[in-house]
Coordinates of C-alpha atoms and ligand atoms in Angstrom, one line a residue:
M5 CA 36.7 34.8 5.1
G6 CA 38.9 31.8 5.9
Y7 CA 37.4 31.8 9.3
L8 CA 33.9 31.5 7.9
I9 CA 34.9 28.7 5.5
A10 CA 36.4 26.8 8.5
I11 CA 33.1 27.2 10.5
A12 CA 31.1 26.0 7.4
M13 CA 33.5 23.0 7.0
L14 CA 33.1 22.2 10.7
I15 CA 29.3 22.3 10.5
F16 CA 29.4 20.2 7.4
T17 CA 31.7 17.7 9.0
I18 CA 29.5 17.5 12.2
M19 CA 26.3 17.0 10.1
T20 CA 27.9 14.3 8.0
M21 CA 29.3 12.5 11.1
T22 CA 25.9 12.7 12.8
K23 CA 24.3 11.2 9.7
I24 CA 26.9 8.4 9.5
W25 CA 26.4 7.8 13.3
R26 CA 22.6 7.5 12.8
V27 CA 23.0 5.1 9.9
C28 CA 25.4 3.0 12.0
V29 CA 22.9 3.0 14.9
I30 CA 20.1 1.8 12.6
L31 CA 22.2 -0.8 10.8
F32 CA 24.3 -2.2 13.6
W33 CA 23.8 -0.9 17.1
R34 CA 20.0 -1.0 17.3
P35 CA 19.7 -4.7 16.0
Y36 CA 22.3 -5.7 18.6
A37 CA 20.8 -3.7 21.5
L38 CA 17.2 -4.7 20.7
T39 CA 18.0 -8.4 20.2
K40 CA 19.7 -8.3 23.6
H41 CA 16.8 -6.3 25.2
F42 CA 14.2 -8.9 24.0
R43 CA 16.4 -11.9 24.8
K44 CA 16.5 -10.8 28.4
Q45 CA 12.7 -10.9 28.4
G46 CA 12.7 -14.4 26.9
V47 CA 11.9 -13.3 23.3
T48 CA 14.3 -14.7 20.7
G49 CA 14.0 -15.1 16.9
P50 CA 15.9 -16.1 13.8
P51 CA 19.6 -15.5 14.3
T52 CA 20.5 -14.7 10.7
Y53 CA 20.3 -10.9 10.8
S54 CA 21.9 -9.4 7.7
C55 CA 22.8 -5.8 7.5
V56 CA 20.1 -3.7 5.6
H57 CA 18.1 -6.8 4.8
G58 CA 17.5 -8.1 8.3
S59 CA 15.5 -11.3 7.9
L60 CA 14.2 -10.4 4.4
H61 CA 16.3 -13.0 2.5
D62 CA 14.9 -15.8 4.7
I63 CA 11.3 -14.5 4.4
K64 CA 11.7 -14.2 0.6
T65 CA 13.0 -17.8 0.3
M66 CA 10.2 -19.2 2.6
M67 CA 7.6 -17.3 0.6
K68 CA 8.9 -18.5 -2.7
D69 CA 8.9 -22.2 -1.5
A70 CA 5.4 -21.8 0.0
R71 CA 4.0 -20.4 -3.3
K72 CA 5.0 -23.7 -5.0
M73 CA 3.0 -25.8 -2.5
I74 CA -0.4 -27.1 -3.5
M75 CA -2.6 -28.0 -0.5
D76 CA -5.3 -30.6 0.0
K77 CA -8.5 -28.7 -0.8
H78 CA -10.1 -29.9 2.4
S79 CA -7.3 -28.5 4.5
H80 CA -7.9 -25.0 5.9
D81 CA -4.7 -24.9 7.8
I82 CA -3.2 -22.2 5.5
T83 CA -0.7 -20.5 7.8
Q84 CA 2.2 -22.6 6.5
R85 CA 1.4 -21.3 3.0
V86 CA 0.5 -17.6 3.5
L87 CA 2.7 -16.8 6.5
P88 CA 5.4 -19.5 6.2
H89 CA 7.9 -17.5 8.2
Y90 CA 5.5 -17.2 11.2
H91 CA 4.7 -20.8 10.9
I92 CA 8.3 -21.9 11.0
W93 CA 9.6 -19.3 13.5
S94 CA 6.8 -19.8 16.0
S95 CA 7.5 -23.5 16.1
L96 CA 11.2 -22.7 16.7
Y97 CA 11.1 -19.7 19.0
G98 CA 7.6 -19.7 20.5
E99 CA 4.6 -17.6 19.6
R100 CA 6.3 -14.3 20.5
F101 CA 9.4 -13.8 18.5
L102 CA 11.6 -11.0 17.1
Y103 CA 12.6 -10.7 13.4
W104 CA 13.9 -7.9 11.2
Y105 CA 12.0 -6.6 8.2
G106 CA 15.0 -4.8 6.7
T107 CA 16.0 -2.4 9.5
Q108 CA 12.6 -2.5 11.2
P109 CA 12.3 -4.7 14.3
R110 CA 9.1 -6.7 14.4
I111 CA 7.5 -8.7 17.3
C112 CA 4.9 -11.3 16.5
I113 CA 1.9 -11.0 19.0
T114 CA -0.7 -13.8 19.0
D115 CA -2.3 -13.1 22.4
V116 CA -5.8 -11.7 21.6
E117 CA -5.9 -9.6 24.8
L118 CA -2.5 -8.0 23.9
A119 CA -3.7 -7.5 20.3
K120 CA -6.8 -5.8 21.7
E121 CA -4.6 -3.6 23.9
I122 CA -2.5 -2.5 20.9
L123 CA -5.4 -1.9 18.6
S124 CA -7.6 -0.1 21.1
N125 CA -5.0 2.2 22.5
K126 CA -6.9 5.5 23.0
F127 CA -3.9 7.7 23.2
G128 CA -2.5 6.7 19.8
F129 CA 0.7 5.3 21.3
Y130 CA 0.5 2.4 18.7
E131 CA 0.3 4.0 15.3
K132 CA 0.2 2.4 11.8
P133 CA 3.8 2.4 10.6
K134 CA 4.8 4.7 7.7
V135 CA 4.4 3.1 4.4
R136 CA 6.4 3.4 1.1
P137 CA 5.5 6.3 -1.2
S138 CA 4.3 3.9 -3.8
I139 CA 1.7 2.5 -1.3
I140 CA 0.4 6.1 -0.7
T141 CA 0.0 6.5 -4.5
L142 CA -1.9 3.2 -4.6
I143 CA -4.1 3.5 -1.5
G144 CA -4.5 7.2 -1.4
D145 CA -3.6 9.5 1.5
G146 CA -7.0 8.8 3.1
L147 CA -8.5 7.2 6.2
V148 CA -6.4 4.0 6.0
L149 CA -3.1 5.8 6.2
L150 CA -3.8 9.0 8.1
S151 CA -2.8 9.2 11.8
G152 CA -3.3 11.5 14.8
V153 CA -5.7 14.4 14.7
D154 CA -6.0 14.2 10.9
W155 CA -7.3 10.7 11.3
V156 CA -9.7 11.7 14.1
K157 CA -11.1 14.5 12.0
R158 CA -11.5 12.5 8.9
R159 CA -13.1 9.5 10.6
R160 CA -15.6 11.8 12.2
I161 CA -16.5 13.3 8.8
L162 CA -16.8 9.9 7.1
N163 CA -18.6 7.8 9.7
P164 CA -22.0 9.1 8.7
A165 CA -21.4 8.0 5.1
F166 CA -21.4 4.4 6.4
S167 CA -24.5 4.7 8.7
M168 CA -27.2 2.0 8.2
D169 CA -29.6 4.6 6.7
K170 CA -27.2 5.5 4.0
L171 CA -26.1 1.9 3.3
K172 CA -29.7 0.6 2.9
V173 CA -30.1 2.9 -0.1
M174 CA -27.2 1.2 -1.7
I175 CA -28.6 -2.3 -1.6
S176 CA -30.6 -1.9 -4.8
R177 CA -27.4 -0.7 -6.6
M178 CA -25.5 -3.7 -5.3
A179 CA -28.3 -6.0 -6.5
A180 CA -28.5 -4.4 -9.9
C181 CA -24.8 -5.0 -10.5
T182 CA -25.0 -8.6 -9.3
I183 CA -28.1 -9.4 -11.5
S184 CA -26.3 -8.1 -14.5
M185 CA -23.4 -10.5 -13.8
L186 CA -25.9 -13.4 -13.2
D187 CA -27.7 -12.6 -16.4
E188 CA -24.4 -13.1 -18.2
W189 CA -23.9 -16.4 -16.5
N190 CA -27.4 -17.4 -17.6
R191 CA -26.7 -16.4 -21.2
Q192 CA -23.5 -18.4 -21.3
L193 CA -25.2 -21.3 -19.7
A194 CA -27.9 -21.2 -22.5
I195 CA -25.2 -21.1 -25.2
E196 CA -23.4 -24.0 -23.6
S197 CA -26.5 -26.1 -23.4
I198 CA -27.4 -25.4 -27.1
E199 CA -23.8 -26.0 -28.4
S200 CA -22.8 -29.0 -26.3
K201 CA -26.0 -30.1 -24.6
N202 CA -24.3 -29.3 -21.4
K203 CA -26.4 -28.1 -18.5
S204 CA -23.5 -26.8 -16.6
L205 CA -20.8 -24.1 -17.1
T206 CA -17.4 -23.6 -15.6
I207 CA -16.7 -20.1 -14.4
E208 CA -13.5 -18.6 -13.1
M209 CA -14.9 -16.9 -9.9
T210 CA -11.9 -14.7 -8.9
E211 CA -12.3 -12.6 -12.1
Q212 CA -16.0 -12.5 -11.8
F213 CA -16.1 -11.2 -8.3
R214 CA -13.2 -8.8 -8.8
E215 CA -15.2 -7.2 -11.6
L216 CA -18.5 -7.3 -9.7
T217 CA -17.1 -5.7 -6.5
S218 CA -15.3 -3.0 -8.5
D219 CA -18.6 -2.4 -10.4
I220 CA -20.4 -2.2 -7.1
I221 CA -18.0 0.2 -5.5
A222 CA -17.9 2.3 -8.6
H223 CA -21.7 2.6 -8.6
T224 CA -22.0 3.1 -4.9
S225 CA -19.2 5.7 -4.9
F226 CA -19.9 7.6 -8.1
G227 CA -23.5 6.8 -9.0
S228 CA -24.0 7.7 -12.7
S229 CA -20.3 8.6 -13.2
F230 CA -19.3 5.0 -12.4
A231 CA -17.8 4.4 -15.9
H232 CA -15.2 7.2 -15.3
G233 CA -14.7 5.7 -11.8
R234 CA -13.9 2.4 -13.3
E235 CA -11.2 4.0 -15.4
A236 CA -9.5 5.3 -12.3
F237 CA -9.8 2.0 -10.6
N238 CA -8.4 0.1 -13.5
A239 CA -5.3 2.2 -13.2
Q240 CA -5.2 1.4 -9.5
T241 CA -5.4 -2.3 -10.2
Q242 CA -2.4 -2.1 -12.5
L243 CA -0.6 -0.1 -9.9
Q244 CA -1.3 -2.8 -7.3
H245 CA 0.3 -5.5 -9.5
L246 CA 3.4 -3.4 -9.9
I247 CA 3.7 -2.8 -6.1
V248 CA 3.0 -6.4 -5.0
A249 CA 5.8 -7.6 -7.2
S250 CA 8.3 -5.4 -5.3
S251 CA 6.8 -5.6 -1.8
S252 CA 9.5 -7.7 -0.2
D253 CA 12.4 -5.8 -1.8
V254 CA 14.4 -3.4 0.4
F255 CA 13.3 0.2 0.0
I256 CA 15.9 2.9 0.2
P257 CA 14.3 6.4 1.0
G258 CA 14.8 8.8 -1.8
T259 CA 14.8 6.2 -4.6
Q260 CA 11.2 7.0 -5.3
Y261 CA 12.4 10.1 -7.1
F262 CA 14.7 8.2 -9.5
P263 CA 13.2 7.9 -13.0
T264 CA 13.5 4.1 -13.1
K265 CA 11.2 2.0 -15.3
S266 CA 9.0 1.0 -12.4
N267 CA 8.8 4.6 -11.0
L268 CA 7.9 6.0 -14.4
E269 CA 5.1 3.5 -14.6
I270 CA 3.9 4.3 -11.1
W271 CA 3.9 8.0 -11.8
K272 CA 2.0 7.5 -15.1
L273 CA -0.7 5.4 -13.4
G274 CA -0.9 7.8 -10.5
R275 CA -1.5 10.7 -12.9
K276 CA -4.1 8.7 -14.7
M277 CA -6.0 7.9 -11.6
K278 CA -5.9 11.5 -10.4
K279 CA -7.2 12.9 -13.8
S280 CA -10.2 10.5 -13.9
L281 CA -11.2 11.3 -10.3
Q282 CA -10.7 15.0 -10.9
R283 CA -13.0 14.9 -13.9
I284 CA -15.7 13.1 -11.9
I285 CA -15.6 15.5 -9.0
E286 CA -15.6 18.6 -11.2
S287 CA -18.6 17.4 -13.2
R288 CA -20.4 16.7 -10.0
L289 CA -19.6 20.2 -8.7
N290 CA -20.9 21.7 -12.0
S291 CA -24.1 19.6 -12.0
Q292 CA -25.3 20.6 -8.6
S293 CA -28.2 23.0 -8.4
D294 CA -28.1 25.5 -5.5
S295 CA -30.5 23.8 -3.1
S296 CA -29.9 20.1 -3.7
S297 CA -27.2 17.9 -2.2
Y298 CA -24.5 16.3 -4.2
G299 CA -26.2 12.9 -4.1
D300 CA -26.6 9.8 -2.0
D301 CA -23.5 7.9 -3.3
L302 CA -20.3 8.0 -1.3
L303 CA -18.8 10.8 -3.4
G304 CA -22.0 12.9 -2.9
I305 CA -21.9 12.3 0.9
M306 CA -18.3 13.3 1.1
M307 CA -18.9 16.4 -1.0
D308 CA -21.8 17.4 1.1
T309 CA -19.5 17.7 4.1
K310 CA -18.0 20.7 2.3
N311 CA -20.9 22.7 3.4
D312 CA -20.4 22.0 7.1
G313 CA -17.8 24.5 8.2
P314 CA -14.9 22.6 9.9
N315 CA -16.0 19.4 8.3
K316 CA -14.6 20.5 5.1
L317 CA -12.9 18.1 2.7
N318 CA -11.1 19.8 -0.2
M319 CA -11.0 18.4 -3.7
N320 CA -7.6 16.6 -3.1
E321 CA -8.8 15.0 0.1
I322 CA -12.0 13.7 -1.5
M323 CA -9.9 12.3 -4.4
E324 CA -7.5 10.5 -2.0
E325 CA -10.5 9.1 -0.1
C326 CA -12.0 7.8 -3.3
K327 CA -8.8 5.9 -3.9
T328 CA -8.8 4.6 -0.4
F329 CA -12.4 3.4 -0.5
F330 CA -11.9 1.6 -3.8
F331 CA -8.7 0.0 -2.6
A332 CA -9.9 -1.0 0.8
G333 CA -13.4 -1.9 -0.2
H334 CA -13.3 -3.9 -3.4
E335 CA -10.7 -6.6 -3.3
T336 CA -11.4 -7.5 0.3
T337 CA -15.1 -8.1 -0.4
S338 CA -14.3 -9.9 -3.6
N339 CA -12.1 -12.4 -1.8
L340 CA -14.7 -12.9 0.9
L341 CA -17.1 -13.9 -1.8
V342 CA -14.5 -16.1 -3.5
W343 CA -13.8 -18.1 -0.4
T344 CA -17.5 -18.3 0.6
I345 CA -18.2 -19.9 -2.8
F346 CA -15.2 -22.2 -2.3
L347 CA -16.3 -23.4 1.1
L348 CA -19.9 -23.9 0.0
S349 CA -18.7 -26.0 -2.9
L350 CA -17.0 -28.3 -0.4
H351 CA -19.9 -28.3 2.0
K352 CA -23.0 -28.8 -0.2
D353 CA -25.1 -29.4 2.9
W354 CA -24.5 -25.8 3.9
Q355 CA -25.1 -24.6 0.4
E356 CA -28.5 -26.2 0.5
K357 CA -29.3 -24.9 4.0
L358 CA -28.5 -21.4 2.9
R359 CA -30.6 -21.7 -0.3
Q360 CA -33.5 -22.8 1.8
E361 CA -33.1 -19.9 4.2
V362 CA -32.9 -17.4 1.3
M363 CA -36.0 -18.9 -0.4
E364 CA -37.9 -18.8 2.8
I365 CA -37.1 -15.2 3.6
C366 CA -36.7 -13.6 0.1
G367 CA -38.3 -16.0 -2.3
M368 CA -37.2 -14.9 -5.7
E369 CA -37.4 -11.2 -4.7
I370 CA -34.5 -8.9 -4.6
P371 CA -33.5 -8.7 -0.9
D372 CA -34.0 -5.5 1.0
S373 CA -32.3 -4.6 4.3
D374 CA -35.0 -6.3 6.4
M375 CA -34.6 -9.6 4.6
L376 CA -30.8 -9.4 4.8
S377 CA -30.9 -8.9 8.5
K378 CA -32.9 -12.2 8.8
L379 CA -30.4 -14.3 6.8
K380 CA -28.8 -15.7 10.0
M381 CA -27.2 -18.7 8.4
V382 CA -25.8 -16.8 5.5
N383 CA -24.3 -14.4 8.1
M384 CA -22.8 -17.4 10.1
V385 CA -21.2 -18.8 6.9
L386 CA -19.7 -15.4 6.0
L387 CA -18.3 -15.1 9.5
E388 CA -16.8 -18.6 9.3
T389 CA -15.3 -17.7 5.9
L390 CA -13.8 -14.5 7.4
R391 CA -12.3 -16.6 10.1
L392 CA -10.7 -19.3 7.9
Y393 CA -9.9 -17.2 4.8
C394 CA -9.6 -13.7 6.3
P395 CA -8.8 -11.3 3.4
V396 CA -6.5 -9.3 5.7
I397 CA -3.9 -11.7 7.0
E398 CA -2.1 -9.6 9.5
L399 CA -2.4 -6.2 11.3
E400 CA 0.5 -4.0 12.1
R401 CA 1.3 -1.2 14.6
M402 CA 4.4 0.7 15.7
S403 CA 5.0 1.9 19.2
L404 CA 5.5 5.7 19.3
K405 CA 7.1 5.5 22.7
D406 CA 8.5 3.0 25.1
M407 CA 5.5 0.9 26.2
K408 CA 4.7 -1.9 28.6
L409 CA 2.6 -4.5 26.9
G410 CA 1.6 -7.3 29.2
D411 CA 4.9 -8.5 30.7
L412 CA 6.9 -7.1 27.8
M413 CA 8.8 -3.8 27.6
I414 CA 8.5 -2.6 24.0
P415 CA 11.0 0.1 23.0
R416 CA 9.9 3.0 20.8
G417 CA 9.9 2.2 17.1
T418 CA 9.2 -1.5 17.4
C419 CA 6.6 -2.9 15.1
L420 CA 4.0 -5.2 16.5
M421 CA 2.7 -7.8 14.1
I422 CA -0.7 -9.4 14.8
P423 CA -1.0 -12.5 12.5
V424 CA -4.8 -12.7 12.1
T425 CA -4.5 -15.9 10.1
M426 CA -2.8 -17.6 13.0
I427 CA -5.1 -16.2 15.7
H428 CA -8.1 -17.3 13.7
R429 CA -7.0 -21.0 13.9
S430 CA -5.6 -21.0 17.4
K431 CA -7.0 -24.0 19.3
E432 CA -6.6 -22.0 22.5
Y433 CA -9.4 -19.6 21.3
W434 CA -11.4 -21.7 18.9
G435 CA -11.1 -25.2 20.3
E436 CA -9.9 -28.5 18.8
D437 CA -11.9 -28.0 15.6
S438 CA -10.2 -24.6 14.9
N439 CA -9.2 -25.8 11.4
E440 CA -12.6 -27.1 10.5
F441 CA -15.4 -25.3 8.7
N442 CA -18.1 -25.0 11.4
P443 CA -20.4 -22.0 11.0
M444 CA -22.4 -23.2 14.0
R445 CA -19.8 -21.7 16.3
F446 CA -21.3 -18.3 15.4
I447 CA -24.9 -19.3 16.3
N448 CA -24.8 -17.0 19.4
G449 CA -23.0 -14.2 17.7
V450 CA -19.4 -13.2 17.1
S451 CA -18.5 -12.4 20.7
K452 CA -19.6 -15.8 22.0
A453 CA -18.0 -17.9 19.1
A454 CA -14.6 -18.2 20.8
K455 CA -13.0 -18.2 24.2
H456 CA -12.2 -14.5 23.8
P457 CA -14.9 -12.1 22.6
N458 CA -12.4 -10.4 20.2
A459 CA -10.8 -13.5 18.7
L460 CA -12.3 -12.7 15.3
L461 CA -10.1 -9.9 14.0
A462 CA -11.3 -9.9 10.4
F463 CA -12.4 -6.2 10.7
S464 CA -10.0 -5.4 13.5
V465 CA -11.1 -3.9 16.8
G466 CA -10.8 -0.5 18.5
P467 CA -11.2 3.0 17.0
R468 CA -9.4 2.0 13.7
N469 CA -11.6 -0.9 13.0
C470 CA -13.0 -1.3 9.4
I471 CA -15.4 1.6 8.6
G472 CA -16.8 -0.5 5.7
Q473 CA -17.7 -3.6 7.6
N474 CA -21.5 -3.1 7.4
F475 CA -21.1 -2.1 3.7
S476 CA -19.2 -5.3 2.9
M477 CA -21.4 -7.7 4.9
M478 CA -24.5 -6.1 3.3
E479 CA -22.8 -6.5 -0.1
A480 CA -21.7 -10.1 0.5
K481 CA -25.2 -11.1 1.7
T482 CA -26.9 -9.4 -1.2
V483 CA -24.6 -11.2 -3.7
M484 CA -24.8 -14.6 -2.0
A485 CA -28.7 -14.4 -1.8
L486 CA -29.0 -13.6 -5.4
I487 CA -26.7 -16.4 -6.5
L488 CA -28.3 -19.0 -4.2
Q489 CA -31.7 -18.1 -5.6
R490 CA -30.6 -18.9 -9.1
F491 CA -27.6 -21.3 -9.2
S492 CA -26.1 -24.3 -7.5
W493 CA -22.4 -25.0 -7.8
S494 CA -19.5 -27.4 -7.2
L495 CA -15.7 -27.2 -7.4
S496 CA -14.1 -27.8 -10.7
P497 CA -11.6 -30.8 -10.7
D498 CA -9.0 -28.2 -12.1
Y499 CA -9.0 -26.3 -8.9
Q500 CA -5.7 -26.1 -7.1
H501 CA -5.8 -25.1 -3.4
A502 CA -3.2 -22.4 -3.1
P503 CA -4.3 -19.4 -1.0
V504 CA -1.8 -16.5 -1.4
N505 CA -1.5 -13.1 0.1
N506 CA -1.4 -10.4 -2.7
L507 CA -2.2 -7.5 -0.3
S508 CA -5.3 -9.6 0.4
L509 CA -5.9 -13.3 0.6
Q510 CA -6.8 -14.9 -2.8
P511 CA -6.5 -18.2 -4.6
Q512 CA -3.2 -18.2 -6.4
H513 CA -4.5 -20.3 -9.3
G514 CA -8.0 -18.9 -9.4
L515 CA -11.3 -20.6 -8.5
P516 CA -12.9 -22.5 -11.3
I517 CA -16.5 -23.4 -10.3
I518 CA -19.1 -25.5 -12.1
I519 CA -22.5 -23.8 -12.0
K520 CA -26.0 -25.1 -12.8
L521 CA -29.4 -23.6 -12.7
V522 CA -31.3 -24.3 -9.5
Q523 CA -34.2 -26.6 -10.0
L524 CA -37.1 -25.2 -8.0
Ligands
HEM5 C1 -14.5 -8.4 3.7 C2 -14.3 -7.1 3.6 C3 -13.4 -6.3 4.4 C4 -12.4 -6.7 5.3 C5 -12.0 -8.1 5.7 C6 -11.8 -5.5 5.8 C7 -10.8 -5.4 6.8 C8 -10.3 -4.3 7.4 C9 -9.4 -4.3 8.5 C10 -8.8 -5.5 9.2 C11 -9.2 -3.0 8.7 C12 -8.2 -2.4 9.8 C13 -6.8 -2.3 9.3 C14 -5.9 -1.9 10.4 O1 -6.3 -1.6 11.5 O2 -4.7 -1.9 10.1 C15 -9.9 -2.2 7.8 C16 -9.9 -0.8 7.8 C17 -10.5 0.0 6.8 N1 -11.4 -0.5 5.9 FE1 -12.0 -2.4 5.6 N2 -12.4 -4.4 5.2 C18 -13.4 -4.8 4.3 C19 -14.2 -4.1 3.6 C20 -14.1 -2.7 3.5 C21 -15.0 -1.9 2.6 C22 -16.1 -2.4 1.8 C23 -14.6 -0.6 2.8 C24 -15.1 0.7 2.1 C25 -16.1 0.8 1.3 C26 -13.5 -0.6 3.7 C27 -12.8 0.5 4.1 C28 -11.9 0.6 5.1 C29 -11.2 1.8 5.6 C30 -11.4 3.2 5.0 C31 -10.4 1.4 6.7 C32 -9.5 2.3 7.5 C33 -10.3 2.7 8.8 C34 -9.5 3.6 9.7 O3 -8.3 3.5 9.8 O4 -10.2 4.4 10.3 N3 -13.2 -1.9 4.1 N4 -10.6 -3.0 7.0

């Protein structure tokens, strides 16, 4: 008996010592060894590594200071505000530098060819890093977060849902949602003109577009069940606010199970989201007659795959994808619209050019897919907006094994950070006017706009590029065409230029815009 106890004690001691050793490696040895490894290759970085936090204290301080800054509204050089640590560290240590996000080593990569190599790796040697459990509750365990064969299988199932044929059908839904928003603008404008003889109206665009794009994704995802969809998405939006607030705090694995105030709130919202989505899917299952399909909205298309043998998505997988699509698809497009309106309020000549184009091609009709494809200048302005105010400010991958990247040896477990905001204004790729609004650079298409064909990384490149890019461009063109037909606008004097990254790039103090009816 005593013998057995001794063995158990020995095993316990060895296991504890191993754990302690691993913690010591992560906290002390790895930072020391990797810093040395990269220094030998000419890559340095901020020297203030603190145990557990890494460079997080510095990042937090820089972010806090940057958030207080109000920029000149004509300046599009926003890196110093949205990625202040990259801005400062790249000027001190060069464009490639090493920093520590807690215990995670991160290398900043601004070379587009290397970025392409990382993002296009066919063997999956650069994966998306694991995220905190709260992020999974928020985004859903769907296409954005899956990896390996699970991702391959899911992407294959979902690609057809985003084919042009399927998307074309959605334009009328997108237009109906937009017209309902514009009717409300018209109504308010009429009240304003009666009450104060004012022919203009100030509108806070950030809220308007957030509601519009969530309305559009609810309609295109859930068709007639959109109201329940909205319920789920409201819970998701609340969850997002909670998570953004704690995003630069250190996360200690295991703490997600503690019944803290914030965890209780996260669990509650997570349950709410799940229940609403479950109700929608069940009612769709019950309403299907034997022969028909589940419908031509995103939910219907995903549910139809259930009939296709190996392409089966179960209820839970469909639910997680619904969360993913809403999260990935609504705020990004909303912010694309916000920044397009902003840029066109500064560049009235372009606003007028686009209006003329829309009137020539669509008149006052609701645009269809043919008309949308002819809106060349609208497209160029949207691309220039995606360049200057890209909703996704950086991309991230982790090396799963020791890799050679250009002239760099990257040890396993290193995170590679691709600061899209910086690359999009690099003079090397975009020329001397890289910080200017110049949609003409896209006249010959995206691949010819810069010195490197992949310098525009708004939708990323490679196999994990944005599955919703055609959806969002179609949506943005539809919304912009309908607005341009009816309204002209200018920037309110109350606007404060303060782009901020809250999981996607948005104006920190909103976007107040003065609208007027277009005089035809
Ligand atoms: C202006 C609008 C949008 C922008 C700028 C944008 C940007 C991006 C980027 C940069 C990625 C790659 C992320 C990475 O590799 O780490 C991505 C992936 C993704 N996007 Fe979008 N997106 C937009 C709209 C949409 C829409 C409308 C949807 C869905 C309706 C959507 C769904 C997704 C999904 C599911 C992924 C993951 C794809 C995969 O990993 O296979 N996005 N998006």
